[in-house]
Coordinates of C-alpha atoms and ligand atoms in Angstrom, one line a residue:
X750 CA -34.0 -45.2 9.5
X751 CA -34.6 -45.1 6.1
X752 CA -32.2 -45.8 3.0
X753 CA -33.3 -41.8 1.8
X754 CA -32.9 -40.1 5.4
X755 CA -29.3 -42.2 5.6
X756 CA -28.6 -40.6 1.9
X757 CA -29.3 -37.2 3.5
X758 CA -27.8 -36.9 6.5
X759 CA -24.2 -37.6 4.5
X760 CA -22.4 -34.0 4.1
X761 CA -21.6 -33.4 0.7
X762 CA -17.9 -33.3 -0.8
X763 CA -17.1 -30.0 -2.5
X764 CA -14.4 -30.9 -5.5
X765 CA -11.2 -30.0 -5.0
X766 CA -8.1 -30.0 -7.0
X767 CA -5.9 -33.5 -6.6
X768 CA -3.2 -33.3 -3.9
X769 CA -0.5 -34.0 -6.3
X770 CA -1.4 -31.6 -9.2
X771 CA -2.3 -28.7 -6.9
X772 CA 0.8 -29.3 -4.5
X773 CA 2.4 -27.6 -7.4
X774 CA 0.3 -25.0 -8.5
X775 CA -1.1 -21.5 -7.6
X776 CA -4.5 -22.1 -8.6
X777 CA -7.4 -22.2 -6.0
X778 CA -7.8 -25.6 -4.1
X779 CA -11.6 -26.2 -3.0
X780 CA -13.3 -25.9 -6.2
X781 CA -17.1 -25.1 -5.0
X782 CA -19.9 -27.0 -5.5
X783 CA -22.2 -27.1 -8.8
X784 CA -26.1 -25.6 -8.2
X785 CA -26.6 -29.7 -8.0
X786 CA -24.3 -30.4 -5.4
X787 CA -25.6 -27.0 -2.9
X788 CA -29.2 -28.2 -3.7
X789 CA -28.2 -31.6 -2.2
X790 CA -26.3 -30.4 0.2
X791 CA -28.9 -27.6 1.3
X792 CA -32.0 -30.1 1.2
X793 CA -29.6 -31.4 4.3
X794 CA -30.6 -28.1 6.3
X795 CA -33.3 -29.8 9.2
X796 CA -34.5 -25.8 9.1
X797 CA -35.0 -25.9 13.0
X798 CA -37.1 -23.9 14.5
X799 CA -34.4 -22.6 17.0
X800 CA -31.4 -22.8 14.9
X801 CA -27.9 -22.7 16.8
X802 CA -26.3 -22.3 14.2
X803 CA -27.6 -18.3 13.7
X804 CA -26.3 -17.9 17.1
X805 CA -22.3 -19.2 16.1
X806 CA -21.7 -16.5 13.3
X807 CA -20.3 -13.1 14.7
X808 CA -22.7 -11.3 12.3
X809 CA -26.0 -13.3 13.0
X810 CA -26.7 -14.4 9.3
X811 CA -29.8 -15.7 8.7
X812 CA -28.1 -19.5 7.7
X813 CA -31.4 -21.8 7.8
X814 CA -33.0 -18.8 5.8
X815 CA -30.7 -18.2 3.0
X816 CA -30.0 -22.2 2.7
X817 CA -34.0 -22.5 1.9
X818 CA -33.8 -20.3 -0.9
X819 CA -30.5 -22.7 -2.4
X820 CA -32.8 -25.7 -1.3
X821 CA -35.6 -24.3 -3.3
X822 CA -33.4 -23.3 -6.4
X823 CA -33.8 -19.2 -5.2
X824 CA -29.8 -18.5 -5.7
X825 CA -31.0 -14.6 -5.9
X826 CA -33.3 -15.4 -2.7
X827 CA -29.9 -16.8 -0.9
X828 CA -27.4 -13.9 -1.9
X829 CA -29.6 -11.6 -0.7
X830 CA -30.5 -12.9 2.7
X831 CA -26.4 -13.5 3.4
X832 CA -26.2 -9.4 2.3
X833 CA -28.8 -8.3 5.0
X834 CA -25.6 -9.3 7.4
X835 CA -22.4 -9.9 5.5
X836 CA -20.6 -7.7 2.9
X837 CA -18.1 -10.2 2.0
X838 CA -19.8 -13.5 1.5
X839 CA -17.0 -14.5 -1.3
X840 CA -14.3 -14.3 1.6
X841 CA -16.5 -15.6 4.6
X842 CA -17.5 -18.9 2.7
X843 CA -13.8 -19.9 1.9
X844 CA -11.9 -18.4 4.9
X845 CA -14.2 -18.6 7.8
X846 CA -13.7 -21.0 10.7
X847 CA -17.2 -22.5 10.3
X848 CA -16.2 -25.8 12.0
X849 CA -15.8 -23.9 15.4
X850 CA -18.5 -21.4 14.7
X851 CA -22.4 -22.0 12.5
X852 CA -21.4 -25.8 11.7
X853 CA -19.9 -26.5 15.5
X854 CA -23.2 -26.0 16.7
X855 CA -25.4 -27.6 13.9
X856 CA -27.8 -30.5 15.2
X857 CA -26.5 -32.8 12.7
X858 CA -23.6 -33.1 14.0
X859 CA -24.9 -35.5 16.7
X860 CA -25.8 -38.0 13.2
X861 CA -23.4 -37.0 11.1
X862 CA -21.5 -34.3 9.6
X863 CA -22.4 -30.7 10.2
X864 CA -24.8 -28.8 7.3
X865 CA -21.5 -27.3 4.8
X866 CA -22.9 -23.7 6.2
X867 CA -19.8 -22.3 4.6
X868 CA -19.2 -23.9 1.1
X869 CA -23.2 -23.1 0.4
X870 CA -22.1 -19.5 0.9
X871 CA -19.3 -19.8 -1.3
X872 CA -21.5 -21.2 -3.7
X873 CA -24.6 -18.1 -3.1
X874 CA -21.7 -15.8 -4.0
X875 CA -20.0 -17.4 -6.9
X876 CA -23.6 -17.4 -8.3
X877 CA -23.8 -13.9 -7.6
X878 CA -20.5 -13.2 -9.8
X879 CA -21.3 -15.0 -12.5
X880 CA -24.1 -12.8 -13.0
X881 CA -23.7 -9.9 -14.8
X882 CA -26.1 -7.1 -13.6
X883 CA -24.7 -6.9 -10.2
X884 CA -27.2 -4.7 -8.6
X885 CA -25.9 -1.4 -7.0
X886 CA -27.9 -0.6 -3.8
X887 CA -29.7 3.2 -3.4
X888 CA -28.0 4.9 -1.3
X889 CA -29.2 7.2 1.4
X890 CA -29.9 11.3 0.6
X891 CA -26.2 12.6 0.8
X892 CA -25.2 14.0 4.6
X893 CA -22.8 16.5 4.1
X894 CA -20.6 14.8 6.2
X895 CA -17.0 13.0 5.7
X896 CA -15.4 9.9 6.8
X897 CA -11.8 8.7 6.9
X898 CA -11.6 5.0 7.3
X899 CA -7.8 4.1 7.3
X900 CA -6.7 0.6 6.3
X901 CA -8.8 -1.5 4.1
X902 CA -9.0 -5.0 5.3
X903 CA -12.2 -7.2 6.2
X904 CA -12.9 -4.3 9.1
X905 CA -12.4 -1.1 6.9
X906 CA -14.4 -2.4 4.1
X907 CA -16.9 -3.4 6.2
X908 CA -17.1 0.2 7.7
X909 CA -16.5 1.9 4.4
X910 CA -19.4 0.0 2.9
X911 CA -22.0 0.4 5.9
X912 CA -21.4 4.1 5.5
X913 CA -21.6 5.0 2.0
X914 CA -24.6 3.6 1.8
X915 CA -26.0 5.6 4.9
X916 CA -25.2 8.7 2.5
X917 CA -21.6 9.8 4.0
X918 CA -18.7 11.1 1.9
X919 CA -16.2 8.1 2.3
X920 CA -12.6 7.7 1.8
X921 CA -10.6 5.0 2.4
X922 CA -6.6 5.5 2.8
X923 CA -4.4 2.2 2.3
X924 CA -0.3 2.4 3.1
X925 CA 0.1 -0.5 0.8
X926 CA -0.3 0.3 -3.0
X927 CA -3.4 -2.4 -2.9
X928 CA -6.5 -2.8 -1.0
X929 CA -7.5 -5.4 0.5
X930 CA -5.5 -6.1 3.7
X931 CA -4.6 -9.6 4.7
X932 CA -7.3 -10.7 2.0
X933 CA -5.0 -9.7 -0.5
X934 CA -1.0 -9.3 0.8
X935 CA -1.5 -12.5 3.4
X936 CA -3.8 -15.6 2.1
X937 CA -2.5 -17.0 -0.6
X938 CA -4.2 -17.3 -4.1
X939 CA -5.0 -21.0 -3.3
X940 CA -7.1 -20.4 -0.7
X941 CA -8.5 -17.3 -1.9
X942 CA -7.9 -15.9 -5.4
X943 CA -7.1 -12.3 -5.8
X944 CA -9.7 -11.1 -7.8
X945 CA -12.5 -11.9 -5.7
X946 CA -11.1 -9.7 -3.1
X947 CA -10.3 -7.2 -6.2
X948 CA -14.5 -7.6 -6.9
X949 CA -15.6 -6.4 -3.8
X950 CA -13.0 -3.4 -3.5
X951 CA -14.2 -2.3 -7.3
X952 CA -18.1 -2.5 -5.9
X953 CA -16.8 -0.1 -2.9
X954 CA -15.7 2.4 -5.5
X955 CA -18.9 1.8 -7.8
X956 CA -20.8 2.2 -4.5
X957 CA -18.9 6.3 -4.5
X958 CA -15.7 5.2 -1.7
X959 CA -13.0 7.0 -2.6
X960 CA -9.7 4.9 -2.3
X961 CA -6.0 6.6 -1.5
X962 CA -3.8 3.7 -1.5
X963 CA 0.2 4.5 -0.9
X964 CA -0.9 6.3 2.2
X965 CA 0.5 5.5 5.4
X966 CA -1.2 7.3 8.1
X967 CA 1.1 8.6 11.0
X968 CA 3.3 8.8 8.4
X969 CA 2.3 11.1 5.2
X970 CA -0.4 12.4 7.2
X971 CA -1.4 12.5 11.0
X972 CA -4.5 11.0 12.5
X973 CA -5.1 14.9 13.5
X974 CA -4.3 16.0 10.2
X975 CA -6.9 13.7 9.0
X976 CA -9.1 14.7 11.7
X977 CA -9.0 18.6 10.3
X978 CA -10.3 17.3 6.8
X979 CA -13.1 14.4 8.0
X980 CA -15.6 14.4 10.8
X981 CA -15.1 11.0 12.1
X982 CA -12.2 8.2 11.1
X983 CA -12.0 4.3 11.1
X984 CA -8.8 2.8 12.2
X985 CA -8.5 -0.7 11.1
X986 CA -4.9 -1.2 10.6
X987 CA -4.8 -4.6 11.2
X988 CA -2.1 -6.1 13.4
X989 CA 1.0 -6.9 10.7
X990 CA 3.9 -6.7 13.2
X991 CA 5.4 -10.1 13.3
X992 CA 7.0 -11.7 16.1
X993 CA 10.1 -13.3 16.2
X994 CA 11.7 -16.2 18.2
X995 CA 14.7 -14.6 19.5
X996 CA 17.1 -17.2 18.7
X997 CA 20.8 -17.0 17.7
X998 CA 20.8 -17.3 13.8
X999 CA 17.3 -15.2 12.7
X1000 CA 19.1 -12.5 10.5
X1001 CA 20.6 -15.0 8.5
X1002 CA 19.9 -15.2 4.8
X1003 CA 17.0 -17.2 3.7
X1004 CA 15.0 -16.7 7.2
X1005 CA 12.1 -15.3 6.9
X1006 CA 8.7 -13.7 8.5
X1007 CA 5.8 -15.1 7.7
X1008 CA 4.8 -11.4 6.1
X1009 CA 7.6 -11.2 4.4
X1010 CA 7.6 -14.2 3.0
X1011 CA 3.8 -14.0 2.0
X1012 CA 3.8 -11.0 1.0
X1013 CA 6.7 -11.7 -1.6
X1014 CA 4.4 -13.8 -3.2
X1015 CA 0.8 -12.5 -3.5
X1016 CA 1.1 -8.9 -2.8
X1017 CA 4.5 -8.8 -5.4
X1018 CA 3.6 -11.8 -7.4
X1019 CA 6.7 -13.4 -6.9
X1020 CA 5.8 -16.9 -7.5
X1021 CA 5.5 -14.7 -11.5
X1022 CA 9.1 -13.9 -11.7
X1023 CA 10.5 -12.6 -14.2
X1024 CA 6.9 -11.7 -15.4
X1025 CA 6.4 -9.6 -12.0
X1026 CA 9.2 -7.2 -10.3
X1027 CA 10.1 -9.3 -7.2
X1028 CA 12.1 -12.6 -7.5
X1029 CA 11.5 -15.2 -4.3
X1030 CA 14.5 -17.7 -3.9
X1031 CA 13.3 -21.0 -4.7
X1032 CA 14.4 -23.3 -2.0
X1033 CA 15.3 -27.0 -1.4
X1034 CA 14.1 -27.7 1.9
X1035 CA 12.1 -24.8 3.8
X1036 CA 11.0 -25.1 7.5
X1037 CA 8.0 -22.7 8.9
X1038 CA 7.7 -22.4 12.5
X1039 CA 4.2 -22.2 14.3
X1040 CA 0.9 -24.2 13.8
X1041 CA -1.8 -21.4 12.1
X1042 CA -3.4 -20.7 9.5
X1043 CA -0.5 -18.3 9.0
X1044 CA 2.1 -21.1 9.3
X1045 CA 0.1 -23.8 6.8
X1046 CA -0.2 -21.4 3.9
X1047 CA 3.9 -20.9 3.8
X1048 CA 4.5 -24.0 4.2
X1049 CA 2.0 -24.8 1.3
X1050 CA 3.5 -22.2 -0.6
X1051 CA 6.9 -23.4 -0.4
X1052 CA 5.8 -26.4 -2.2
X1053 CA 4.1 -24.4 -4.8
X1054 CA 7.4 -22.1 -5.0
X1055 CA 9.3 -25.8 -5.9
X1056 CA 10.9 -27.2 -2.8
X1057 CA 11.4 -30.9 -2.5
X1058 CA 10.5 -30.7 1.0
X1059 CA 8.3 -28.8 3.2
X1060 CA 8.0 -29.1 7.0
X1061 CA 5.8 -27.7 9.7
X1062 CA 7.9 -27.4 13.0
X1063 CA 5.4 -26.7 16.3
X1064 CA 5.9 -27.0 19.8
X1065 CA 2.5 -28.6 20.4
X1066 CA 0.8 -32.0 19.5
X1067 CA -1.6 -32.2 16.1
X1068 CA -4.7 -31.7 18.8
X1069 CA -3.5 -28.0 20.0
X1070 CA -2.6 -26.7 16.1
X1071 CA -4.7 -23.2 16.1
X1072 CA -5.6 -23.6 12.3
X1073 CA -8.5 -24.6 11.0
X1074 CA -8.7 -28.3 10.4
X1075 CA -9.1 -28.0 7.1
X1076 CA -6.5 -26.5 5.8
X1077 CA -4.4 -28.6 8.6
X1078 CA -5.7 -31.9 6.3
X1079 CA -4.9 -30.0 3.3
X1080 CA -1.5 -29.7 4.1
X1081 CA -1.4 -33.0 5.2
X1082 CA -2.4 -34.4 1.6
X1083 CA 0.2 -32.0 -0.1
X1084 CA 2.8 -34.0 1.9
X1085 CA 3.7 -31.3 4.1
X1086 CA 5.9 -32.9 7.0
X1087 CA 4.9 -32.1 10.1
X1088 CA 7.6 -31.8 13.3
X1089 CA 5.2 -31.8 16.3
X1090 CA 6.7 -31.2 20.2
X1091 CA 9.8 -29.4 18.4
X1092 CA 11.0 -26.5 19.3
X1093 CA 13.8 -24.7 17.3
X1094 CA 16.8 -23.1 19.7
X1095 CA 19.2 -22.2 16.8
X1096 CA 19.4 -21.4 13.1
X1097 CA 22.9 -22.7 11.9
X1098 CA 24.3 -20.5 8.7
X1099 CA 27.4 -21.8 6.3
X1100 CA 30.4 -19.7 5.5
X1101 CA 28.1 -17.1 3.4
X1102 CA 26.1 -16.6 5.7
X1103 CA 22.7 -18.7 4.2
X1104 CA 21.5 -20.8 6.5
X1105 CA 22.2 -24.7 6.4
X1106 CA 20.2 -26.2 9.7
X1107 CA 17.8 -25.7 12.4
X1108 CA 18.9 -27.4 15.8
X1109 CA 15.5 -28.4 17.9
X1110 CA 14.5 -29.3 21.1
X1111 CA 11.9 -31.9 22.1
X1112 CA 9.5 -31.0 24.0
X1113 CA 6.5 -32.9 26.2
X1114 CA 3.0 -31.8 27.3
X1115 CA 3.1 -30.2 30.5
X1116 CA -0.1 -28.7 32.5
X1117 CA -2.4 -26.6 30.8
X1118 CA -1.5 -22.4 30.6
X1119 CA -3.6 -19.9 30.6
X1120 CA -5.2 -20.5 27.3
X1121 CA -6.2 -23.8 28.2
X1122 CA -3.9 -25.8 26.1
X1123 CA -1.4 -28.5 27.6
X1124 CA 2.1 -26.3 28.4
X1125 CA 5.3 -27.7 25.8
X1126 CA 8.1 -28.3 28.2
X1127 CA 11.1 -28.7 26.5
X1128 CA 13.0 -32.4 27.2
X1129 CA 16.6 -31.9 28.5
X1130 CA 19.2 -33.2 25.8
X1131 CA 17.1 -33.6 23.3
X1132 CA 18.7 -31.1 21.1
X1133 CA 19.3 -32.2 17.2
X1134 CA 19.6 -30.9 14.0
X1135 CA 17.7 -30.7 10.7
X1136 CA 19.1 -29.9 7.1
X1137 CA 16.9 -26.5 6.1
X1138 CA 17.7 -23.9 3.5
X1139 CA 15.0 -22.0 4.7
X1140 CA 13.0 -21.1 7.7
X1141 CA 9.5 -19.3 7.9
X1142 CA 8.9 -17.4 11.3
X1143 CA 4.8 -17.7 11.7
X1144 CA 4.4 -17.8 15.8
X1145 CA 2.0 -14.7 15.4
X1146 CA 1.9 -10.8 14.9
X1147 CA 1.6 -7.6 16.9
X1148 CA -0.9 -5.1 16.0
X1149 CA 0.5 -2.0 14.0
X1150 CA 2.3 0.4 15.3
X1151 CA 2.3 3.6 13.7
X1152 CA -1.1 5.5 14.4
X1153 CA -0.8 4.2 18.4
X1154 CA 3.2 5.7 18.8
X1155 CA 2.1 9.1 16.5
X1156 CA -1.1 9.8 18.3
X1157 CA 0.0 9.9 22.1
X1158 CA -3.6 11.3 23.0
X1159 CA -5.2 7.6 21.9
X1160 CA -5.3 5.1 24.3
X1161 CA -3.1 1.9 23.5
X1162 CA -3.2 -1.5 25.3
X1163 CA -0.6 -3.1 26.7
X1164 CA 0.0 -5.2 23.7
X1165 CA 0.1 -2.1 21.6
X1166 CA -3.6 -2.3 20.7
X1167 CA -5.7 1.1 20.4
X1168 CA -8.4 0.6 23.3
X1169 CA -11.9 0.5 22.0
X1170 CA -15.2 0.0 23.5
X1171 CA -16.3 -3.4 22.8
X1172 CA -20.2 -2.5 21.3
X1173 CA -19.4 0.5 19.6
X1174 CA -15.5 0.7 18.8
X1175 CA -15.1 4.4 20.3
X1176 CA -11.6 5.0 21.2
X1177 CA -10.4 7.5 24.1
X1178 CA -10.0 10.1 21.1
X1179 CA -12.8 12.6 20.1
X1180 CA -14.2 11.6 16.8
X1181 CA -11.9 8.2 16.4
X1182 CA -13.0 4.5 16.3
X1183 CA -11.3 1.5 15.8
X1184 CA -12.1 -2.0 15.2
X1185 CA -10.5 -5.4 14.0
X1186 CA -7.0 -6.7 14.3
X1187 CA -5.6 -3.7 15.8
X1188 CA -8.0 -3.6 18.3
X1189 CA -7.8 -7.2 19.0
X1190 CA -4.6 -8.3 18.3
X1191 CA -4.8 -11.1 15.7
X1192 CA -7.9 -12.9 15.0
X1193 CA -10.6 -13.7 12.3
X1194 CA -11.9 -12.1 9.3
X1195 CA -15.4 -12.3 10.8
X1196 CA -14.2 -11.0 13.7
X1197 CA -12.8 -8.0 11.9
X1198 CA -16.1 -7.4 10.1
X1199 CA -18.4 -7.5 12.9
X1200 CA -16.2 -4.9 15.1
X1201 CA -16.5 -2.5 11.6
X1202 CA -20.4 -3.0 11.8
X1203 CA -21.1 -1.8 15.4
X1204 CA -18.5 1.0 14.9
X1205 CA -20.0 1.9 11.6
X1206 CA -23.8 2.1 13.8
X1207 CA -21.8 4.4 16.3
X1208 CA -20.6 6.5 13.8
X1209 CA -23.8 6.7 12.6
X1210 CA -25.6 8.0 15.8
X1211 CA -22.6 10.5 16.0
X1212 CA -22.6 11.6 12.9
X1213 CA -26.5 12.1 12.6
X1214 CA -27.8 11.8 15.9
X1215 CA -29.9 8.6 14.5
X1216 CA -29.5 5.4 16.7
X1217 CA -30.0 2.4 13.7
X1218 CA -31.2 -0.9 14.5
X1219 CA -29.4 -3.9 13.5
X1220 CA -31.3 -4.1 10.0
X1221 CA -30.2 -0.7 9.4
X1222 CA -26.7 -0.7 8.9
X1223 CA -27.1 -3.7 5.8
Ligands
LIG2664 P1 -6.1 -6.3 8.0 O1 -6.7 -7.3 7.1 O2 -4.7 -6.6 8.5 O3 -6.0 -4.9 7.2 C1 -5.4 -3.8 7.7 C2 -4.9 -2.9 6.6 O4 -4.5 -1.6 7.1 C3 -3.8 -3.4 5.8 O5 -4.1 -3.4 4.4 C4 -2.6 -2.5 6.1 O6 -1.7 -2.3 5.0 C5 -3.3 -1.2 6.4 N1 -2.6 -0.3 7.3 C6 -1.8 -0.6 8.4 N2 -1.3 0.5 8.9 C7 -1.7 1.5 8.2 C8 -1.5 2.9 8.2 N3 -0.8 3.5 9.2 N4 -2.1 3.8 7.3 C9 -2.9 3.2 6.3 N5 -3.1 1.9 6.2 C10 -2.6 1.1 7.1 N6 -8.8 -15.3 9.3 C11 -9.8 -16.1 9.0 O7 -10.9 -15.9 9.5 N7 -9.6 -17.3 8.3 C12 -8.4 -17.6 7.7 O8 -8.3 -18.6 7.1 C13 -7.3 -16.7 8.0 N8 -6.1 -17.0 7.4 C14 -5.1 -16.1 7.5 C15 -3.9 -16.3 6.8 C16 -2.9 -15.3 6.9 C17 -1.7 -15.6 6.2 C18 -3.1 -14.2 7.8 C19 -1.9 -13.2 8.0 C20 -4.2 -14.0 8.5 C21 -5.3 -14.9 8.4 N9 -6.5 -14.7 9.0 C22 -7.6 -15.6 8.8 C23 -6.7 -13.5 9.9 C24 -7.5 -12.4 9.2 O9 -7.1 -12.3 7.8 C25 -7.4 -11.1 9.9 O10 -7.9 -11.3 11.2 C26 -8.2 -10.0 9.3 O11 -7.7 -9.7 8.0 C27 -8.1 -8.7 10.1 O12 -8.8 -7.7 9.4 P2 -8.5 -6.1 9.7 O13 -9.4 -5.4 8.8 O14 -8.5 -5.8 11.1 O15 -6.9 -5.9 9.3

């Protein structure tokens, strides 16, 4: 092989903020490639004439097409090829779980390191925001017609966008006093800053969505309430119910959820105090339980926040940690300490009630259960104890409540899911849909955004009789 054709096939780093300096601040981590380094890293792209890697992304983006246009210097070529299919490129190219998705599939990886599908996408969309004459799409003739889409994470937005432009009176009703979803009150700013997630709500409302935030439905209003006013709703309410472990010790003070304790900090600012409203207690030693995405951003955050120490506890080996690997290494560089095959039995409070230790289990791998991963069994008298001032509980959430227990003509899944048809998102009730995390139980932002595209093209052939092709709904 040539000494060129070596230099190519070698994935190219994207910057990133020094483990020591970022460990203790808010400010994003991955710092995107320059227009140099996505040239380089785009030339990489074999542009195969059956590419795999179109068939690993949930919304079927055109990847070898829209890395040609970076490869050939055509950044307004490449952002417009990634909006035929996604309306959140911004979000997609830091959050997504490429690596098991476009990049798992990519031929290079049999040479050497996957084309970066995902930081060229970051990089189409940066290039998009730093220029200034955004351009607003035309819309369709209006329809006369009116849509409620209720919550406004990656599923909503997705929904709210597909429709507006099809010429439909949106409105998009938020119980939290921001938009955004998990984008906004869950990732942290380190992993994805606010205000991009700020820029594409804005461009909803320049695109003529109405937003209602404060607006909890099955609360203020009804979904049949709703349903006299509009004539078809989104539900997208995400699932934000968080589980606990039902051990002795989990009301004591400092013991968190993972929403709570997440949603202290971005939605509330905490980590601003006293410049924002909401103090967060700035502890010595914090412990978060579980092995997501979920669990690696509090733990990171505790660092941030000031502790000395910061541990991941999970029942599991390294190999079975559900979050991306990525963000697993990141952690790992910001000298967060991970407890594998532990399993906390008991928080231990002091005489005020704050708690002062977690007492563990050790646990081995057993056979695998029904999600294929190796089974922890827990190792008899193993027990002991760790010094913790805090504990983060991030083993996973339940989808929302609310709409499913106030609507008792909707179906709802065992899990307390609202049932929806799979290709369209059509629930048992006239007129509803639903898609995303509450359909789903917890999953991916991609995931969320393609269920809010074939609902959107259901609401669509409902709404006007007019069955769209895939192209049609972009
Ligand atoms: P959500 O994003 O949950 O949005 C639902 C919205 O509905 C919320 O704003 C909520 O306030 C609102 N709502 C709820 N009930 C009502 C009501 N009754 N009335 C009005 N509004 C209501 N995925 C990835 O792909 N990559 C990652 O790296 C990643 N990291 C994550 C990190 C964290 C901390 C968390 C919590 C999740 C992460 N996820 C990640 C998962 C991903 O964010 C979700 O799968 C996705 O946001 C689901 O989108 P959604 O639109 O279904 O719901």
């Amino acid at each position: 092989m040539s000494e060129k054709k070596k230099i190519n096939l070698n994935r190219i780093d994207m910057p990133k903020q020094p483990p020591h300096i970022r460990r203790r601040n808010f400010k994003e981590v991955a710092l995107g490639y320059t227009a140099e380094l996505a040239i380089q890293e785009a030339r990489r792209c074999l542009q195969c004439k059956k590419p795999f890697c179109v068939q690993g992304c949930p919304v079927e983006i055109d990847i070898p097409g829209f890395i040609k246009c970076i490869a050939e210097k055509d950044f307004a070529g490449a952002i417009a090829v990634l909006k035929e299919k996604t309306c959140l490129p911004a979000v997609c190219g830091r959050v997504c779980p490429q690596e098991e998705q476009c990049e798992k599939l990519c031929v290079l990886n049999k040479k050497d390191a996957a084309v970066a599908v995902g930081r060229l996408e970051r990089f189409a969309a940066q290039w998009e925001a730093e220029q200034k004459n955004i351009q607003i799409p035309k819309k369709h003739t209006p329809t006369g017609k009116k849509v409620a889409v209720v919550g406004s994470g990656p599923a909503g937005i997705t929904v709210a966008g597909d429709l507006i432009l099809l010429g439909h009176d949106v409105t998009m009703y938020e119980a939290l006093h921001e938009a955004g979803g998990v984008l906004t009150y869950g990732i942290p700013e380190f992993r994805l800053p606010t205000a991009i997630v700020r820029r594409e709500i804005d461009y909803l409302q320049k695109l003529g969505v109405k937003l209602i935030t404060n607006f909890v439905v099955g609360k203020t209003k009804s979904l049949d309430q709703l349903l006299e006013n509009y004539d078809a709703v989104f539900i997208g309410t995400g699932a934000g119910l968080p589980w606990f472990m039902n051990i002795p010790g989990e009301n004591l003070n400092g013991v968190y959820s993972a929403n709570e304790y997440l949603t202290r900090m971005n939605l509330m600012g905490g980590f601003k105090y006293p410049k924002s409203n909401t103090p967060i207690k700035k502890h010595k030693n914090i412990a978060v339980v579980g092995g997501g995405n979920v669990a690696m951003d509090c733990a990171r955050t505790g660092l941030r926040l000031g502790a000395d120490k910061s541990y991941i506890i999970y029942r599991r080996s390294r190999k079975e940690l559900p979050a991306r690997l990525e963000e697993v290494e990141n952690a790992e560089e910001e000298n967060v300490i991970f407890h594998f095959l532990t399993l906390p039995v008991r928080l231990i409070g002091d005489e005020n009630g704050w708690l002062k230790e977690i007492e563990c289990l050790r646990m081995k791998l057993g056979e695998p259960d029904q999600s294929g991963r190796r089974r922890p069994v827990p190792i008899e008298g193993s027990e002991f104890k760790i010094p913790m001032d805090a504990c983060v509980v991030a083993i996973g959430n339940s989808p929302n409540p609310i709409i499913p227990d106030t609507t008792p003509d909707l179906e709802a899944g065992k899990w307390g899911n609202i049932v929806a048809d799979e290709n369209t998102g059509k629930t048992s009730k006239d007129r509803v849909w639903a898609g995303g995390d509450i359909v789903t139980g917890a999953a991916t932002v991609i995931l969320a955004m393609g269920a809010g595209r074939k609902a959107a093209r259901s609401m669509q052939e409902y709404l006007i009789g007019e069955k769209l092709t895939a192209q049609q709904t972009q």
